[in-house]
């Protein structure tokens, strides 16, 4: 719901000045979904929603929990494509937050799960032919 409003400035001596319909309150942005919902370092995630730019010109960064995106590959007001940064050493469900150049933030709680990092324990056979 968008609303306009007046600004009234009142001085210490009681004088005042009224500016009619000077500012607009815009509806908050909303993250409606994510794909995939589980990943680890380097996972390409796509966020879906409305007013993701927070009435600014662009999404400038974002976090999965407290880990910043390693990059943003694409963004507009309804979709953000980004890469997950380095996550925790164990499985963890986290909030997703995006930041706009307007100063607005859009957060969706418990939306992404960092998967436990992969590791190679052994290779069999441990030698072989090229090709």
PDB file of C-alpha atoms in Angstrom:
ATOM      1  CA  UNK A   1       0.000   0.000   0.000  1.00  0.00           C
ATOM      2  CA  UNK A   2       1.584   3.255  -1.147  1.00  0.00           C
ATOM      3  CA  UNK A   3       0.729   6.430   0.751  1.00  0.00           C
ATOM      4  CA  UNK A   4       1.790  10.049   0.429  1.00  0.00           C
ATOM      5  CA  UNK A   5       2.290  12.342   3.369  1.00  0.00           C
ATOM      6  CA  UNK A   6       3.000  15.853   4.508  1.00  0.00           C
ATOM      7  CA  UNK A   7       6.112  17.078   6.314  1.00  0.00           C
ATOM      8  CA  UNK A   8       5.763  19.784   8.939  1.00  0.00           C
ATOM      9  CA  UNK A   9       8.824  21.574  10.290  1.00  0.00           C
ATOM     10  CA  UNK A  10       8.375  23.367  13.637  1.00  0.00           C
ATOM     11  CA  UNK A  11      11.086  25.668  15.014  1.00  0.00           C
ATOM     12  CA  UNK A  12      11.969  26.193  18.677  1.00  0.00           C
ATOM     13  CA  UNK A  13      10.125  29.544  18.708  1.00  0.00           C
ATOM     14  CA  UNK A  14       6.898  27.944  17.425  1.00  0.00           C
ATOM     15  CA  UNK A  15       7.105  28.916  13.764  1.00  0.00           C
ATOM     16  CA  UNK A  16       6.178  26.157  11.341  1.00  0.00           C
ATOM     17  CA  UNK A  17       6.303  25.264   7.691  1.00  0.00           C
ATOM     18  CA  UNK A  18       4.160  22.602   5.993  1.00  0.00           C
ATOM     19  CA  UNK A  19       5.131  20.748   2.814  1.00  0.00           C
ATOM     20  CA  UNK A  20       2.145  18.932   1.300  1.00  0.00           C
ATOM     21  CA  UNK A  21       2.523  15.424  -0.183  1.00  0.00           C
ATOM     22  CA  UNK A  22       6.322  15.625  -0.104  1.00  0.00           C
ATOM     23  CA  UNK A  23       7.115  11.991   0.625  1.00  0.00           C
ATOM     24  CA  UNK A  24       5.707   8.627  -0.389  1.00  0.00           C
ATOM     25  CA  UNK A  25       5.638   5.514   1.758  1.00  0.00           C
ATOM     26  CA  UNK A  26       6.080   2.513  -0.529  1.00  0.00           C
ATOM     27  CA  UNK A  27       5.056  -1.063   0.191  1.00  0.00           C
ATOM     28  CA  UNK A  28       7.862  -3.252   1.508  1.00  0.00           C
ATOM     29  CA  UNK A  29       9.645  -5.625  -0.847  1.00  0.00           C
ATOM     30  CA  UNK A  30       8.930  -9.340  -0.502  1.00  0.00           C
ATOM     31  CA  UNK A  31      11.017 -12.433  -1.298  1.00  0.00           C
ATOM     32  CA  UNK A  32       8.520 -15.095  -2.389  1.00  0.00           C
ATOM     33  CA  UNK A  33      10.835 -17.975  -3.286  1.00  0.00           C
ATOM     34  CA  UNK A  34      14.308 -19.329  -3.948  1.00  0.00           C
ATOM     35  CA  UNK A  35      15.794 -21.996  -6.212  1.00  0.00           C
ATOM     36  CA  UNK A  36      17.562 -24.123  -5.161  1.00  0.00           C
ATOM     37  CA  UNK A  37      16.821 -23.912  -1.442  1.00  0.00           C
ATOM     38  CA  UNK A  38      19.969 -25.866  -0.464  1.00  0.00           C
ATOM     39  CA  UNK A  39      23.558 -25.346  -1.541  1.00  0.00           C
ATOM     40  CA  UNK A  40      27.119 -24.441  -0.610  1.00  0.00           C
ATOM     41  CA  UNK A  41      29.970 -22.210  -1.776  1.00  0.00           C
ATOM     42  CA  UNK A  42      29.422 -21.206  -5.406  1.00  0.00           C
ATOM     43  CA  UNK A  43      25.821 -22.426  -5.664  1.00  0.00           C
ATOM     44  CA  UNK A  44      23.901 -20.270  -8.170  1.00  0.00           C
ATOM     45  CA  UNK A  45      20.683 -19.201  -6.454  1.00  0.00           C
ATOM     46  CA  UNK A  46      17.683 -17.406  -7.909  1.00  0.00           C
ATOM     47  CA  UNK A  47      15.464 -15.315  -5.650  1.00  0.00           C
ATOM     48  CA  UNK A  48      11.934 -14.381  -6.716  1.00  0.00           C
ATOM     49  CA  UNK A  49       9.724 -11.639  -5.330  1.00  0.00           C
ATOM     50  CA  UNK A  50       8.277  -8.159  -5.647  1.00  0.00           C
ATOM     51  CA  UNK A  51       9.922  -4.743  -5.158  1.00  0.00           C
ATOM     52  CA  UNK A  52      13.279  -6.446  -4.548  1.00  0.00           C
ATOM     53  CA  UNK A  53      15.095  -3.210  -5.440  1.00  0.00           C
ATOM     54  CA  UNK A  54      13.320  -1.454  -2.582  1.00  0.00           C
ATOM     55  CA  UNK A  55      12.292   1.389  -4.907  1.00  0.00           C
ATOM     56  CA  UNK A  56      15.942   1.977  -5.743  1.00  0.00           C
ATOM     57  CA  UNK A  57      17.847   1.421  -8.987  1.00  0.00           C
ATOM     58  CA  UNK A  58      19.520  -1.899  -8.180  1.00  0.00           C
ATOM     59  CA  UNK A  59      20.178  -4.678  -5.690  1.00  0.00           C
ATOM     60  CA  UNK A  60      23.762  -4.102  -4.540  1.00  0.00           C
ATOM     61  CA  UNK A  61      24.402  -7.125  -2.298  1.00  0.00           C
ATOM     62  CA  UNK A  62      22.810  -9.815  -0.207  1.00  0.00           C
ATOM     63  CA  UNK A  63      23.426 -12.381   2.490  1.00  0.00           C
ATOM     64  CA  UNK A  64      22.646 -15.995   3.232  1.00  0.00           C
ATOM     65  CA  UNK A  65      22.639 -15.867   7.012  1.00  0.00           C
ATOM     66  CA  UNK A  66      25.663 -13.685   7.736  1.00  0.00           C
ATOM     67  CA  UNK A  67      27.554 -14.743   4.595  1.00  0.00           C
ATOM     68  CA  UNK A  68      27.575 -12.199   1.734  1.00  0.00           C
ATOM     69  CA  UNK A  69      26.861 -13.304  -1.826  1.00  0.00           C
ATOM     70  CA  UNK A  70      30.130 -13.888  -3.681  1.00  0.00           C
ATOM     71  CA  UNK A  71      28.566 -12.185  -6.730  1.00  0.00           C
ATOM     72  CA  UNK A  72      25.310 -10.972  -8.242  1.00  0.00           C
ATOM     73  CA  UNK A  73      24.923 -12.167 -11.836  1.00  0.00           C
ATOM     74  CA  UNK A  74      21.558 -10.557 -12.601  1.00  0.00           C
ATOM     75  CA  UNK A  75      18.999  -8.465 -10.772  1.00  0.00           C
ATOM     76  CA  UNK A  76      15.745  -6.654 -11.382  1.00  0.00           C
ATOM     77  CA  UNK A  77      12.692  -5.801  -9.284  1.00  0.00           C
ATOM     78  CA  UNK A  78      11.304  -9.368  -9.349  1.00  0.00           C
ATOM     79  CA  UNK A  79      14.390 -11.627  -9.573  1.00  0.00           C
ATOM     80  CA  UNK A  80      17.969 -11.777  -8.270  1.00  0.00           C
ATOM     81  CA  UNK A  81      20.516 -14.354  -9.451  1.00  0.00           C
ATOM     82  CA  UNK A  82      23.548 -14.637  -7.167  1.00  0.00           C
ATOM     83  CA  UNK A  83      26.303 -17.006  -6.041  1.00  0.00           C
ATOM     84  CA  UNK A  84      26.546 -18.276  -2.484  1.00  0.00           C
ATOM     85  CA  UNK A  85      29.624 -17.296  -0.539  1.00  0.00           C
ATOM     86  CA  UNK A  86      31.622 -19.622   1.706  1.00  0.00           C
ATOM     87  CA  UNK A  87      29.260 -21.151   4.262  1.00  0.00           C
ATOM     88  CA  UNK A  88      29.582 -22.926   7.602  1.00  0.00           C
ATOM     89  CA  UNK A  89      31.210 -26.332   8.165  1.00  0.00           C
ATOM     90  CA  UNK A  90      27.868 -27.944   8.962  1.00  0.00           C
ATOM     91  CA  UNK A  91      24.293 -27.931   7.646  1.00  0.00           C
ATOM     92  CA  UNK A  92      22.545 -24.693   8.637  1.00  0.00           C
ATOM     93  CA  UNK A  93      19.148 -23.101   7.816  1.00  0.00           C
ATOM     94  CA  UNK A  94      19.535 -19.326   7.328  1.00  0.00           C
ATOM     95  CA  UNK A  95      17.631 -16.129   6.514  1.00  0.00           C
ATOM     96  CA  UNK A  96      18.088 -14.516   3.095  1.00  0.00           C
ATOM     97  CA  UNK A  97      18.489 -10.724   2.893  1.00  0.00           C
ATOM     98  CA  UNK A  98      19.041  -8.473  -0.109  1.00  0.00           C
ATOM     99  CA  UNK A  99      20.230  -4.852  -0.005  1.00  0.00           C
ATOM    100  CA  UNK A 100      19.205  -2.083  -2.408  1.00  0.00           C
ATOM    101  CA  UNK A 101      21.038   1.092  -3.328  1.00  0.00           C
ATOM    102  CA  UNK A 102      18.039   2.929  -1.810  1.00  0.00           C
ATOM    103  CA  UNK A 103      19.042   1.609   1.624  1.00  0.00           C
ATOM    104  CA  UNK A 104      16.099  -0.790   1.736  1.00  0.00           C
ATOM    105  CA  UNK A 105      16.518  -4.387   2.871  1.00  0.00           C
ATOM    106  CA  UNK A 106      14.263  -7.314   2.035  1.00  0.00           C
ATOM    107  CA  UNK A 107      14.505 -10.402   4.259  1.00  0.00           C
ATOM    108  CA  UNK A 108      12.869 -13.831   4.207  1.00  0.00           C
ATOM    109  CA  UNK A 109      13.532 -15.969   7.302  1.00  0.00           C
ATOM    110  CA  UNK A 110      14.649 -19.601   7.121  1.00  0.00           C
ATOM    111  CA  UNK A 111      14.756 -19.754   3.323  1.00  0.00           C
ATOM    112  CA  UNK A 112      18.147 -21.290   2.437  1.00  0.00           C
ATOM    113  CA  UNK A 113      20.023 -24.260   3.861  1.00  0.00           C
ATOM    114  CA  UNK A 114      23.794 -24.362   3.656  1.00  0.00           C
ATOM    115  CA  UNK A 115      24.774 -27.968   2.947  1.00  0.00           C
ATOM    116  CA  UNK A 116      27.769 -29.475   4.702  1.00  0.00           C
ATOM    117  CA  UNK A 117      30.810 -28.894   2.471  1.00  0.00           C
ATOM    118  CA  UNK A 118      31.799 -31.833   0.279  1.00  0.00           C
ATOM    119  CA  UNK A 119      35.095 -33.621   0.686  1.00  0.00           C
ATOM    120  CA  UNK A 120      36.870 -36.457  -1.124  1.00  0.00           C
ATOM    121  CA  UNK A 121      37.952 -39.135   1.371  1.00  0.00           C
ATOM    122  CA  UNK A 122      39.659 -41.517  -1.040  1.00  0.00           C
ATOM    123  CA  UNK A 123      40.181 -42.321  -4.721  1.00  0.00           C
ATOM    124  CA  UNK A 124      40.244 -45.846  -6.093  1.00  0.00           C
ATOM    125  CA  UNK A 125      42.341 -46.811  -7.909  1.00  0.00           C
ATOM    126  CA  UNK A 126      45.061 -44.389  -6.796  1.00  0.00           C
ATOM    127  CA  UNK A 127      46.897 -44.666 -10.136  1.00  0.00           C
ATOM    128  CA  UNK A 128      46.012 -45.256 -13.789  1.00  0.00           C
ATOM    129  CA  UNK A 129      46.658 -44.499 -17.423  1.00  0.00           C
ATOM    130  CA  UNK A 130      46.275 -41.093 -19.016  1.00  0.00           C
ATOM    131  CA  UNK A 131      43.151 -40.530 -21.098  1.00  0.00           C
TER     132      UNK A 131
END
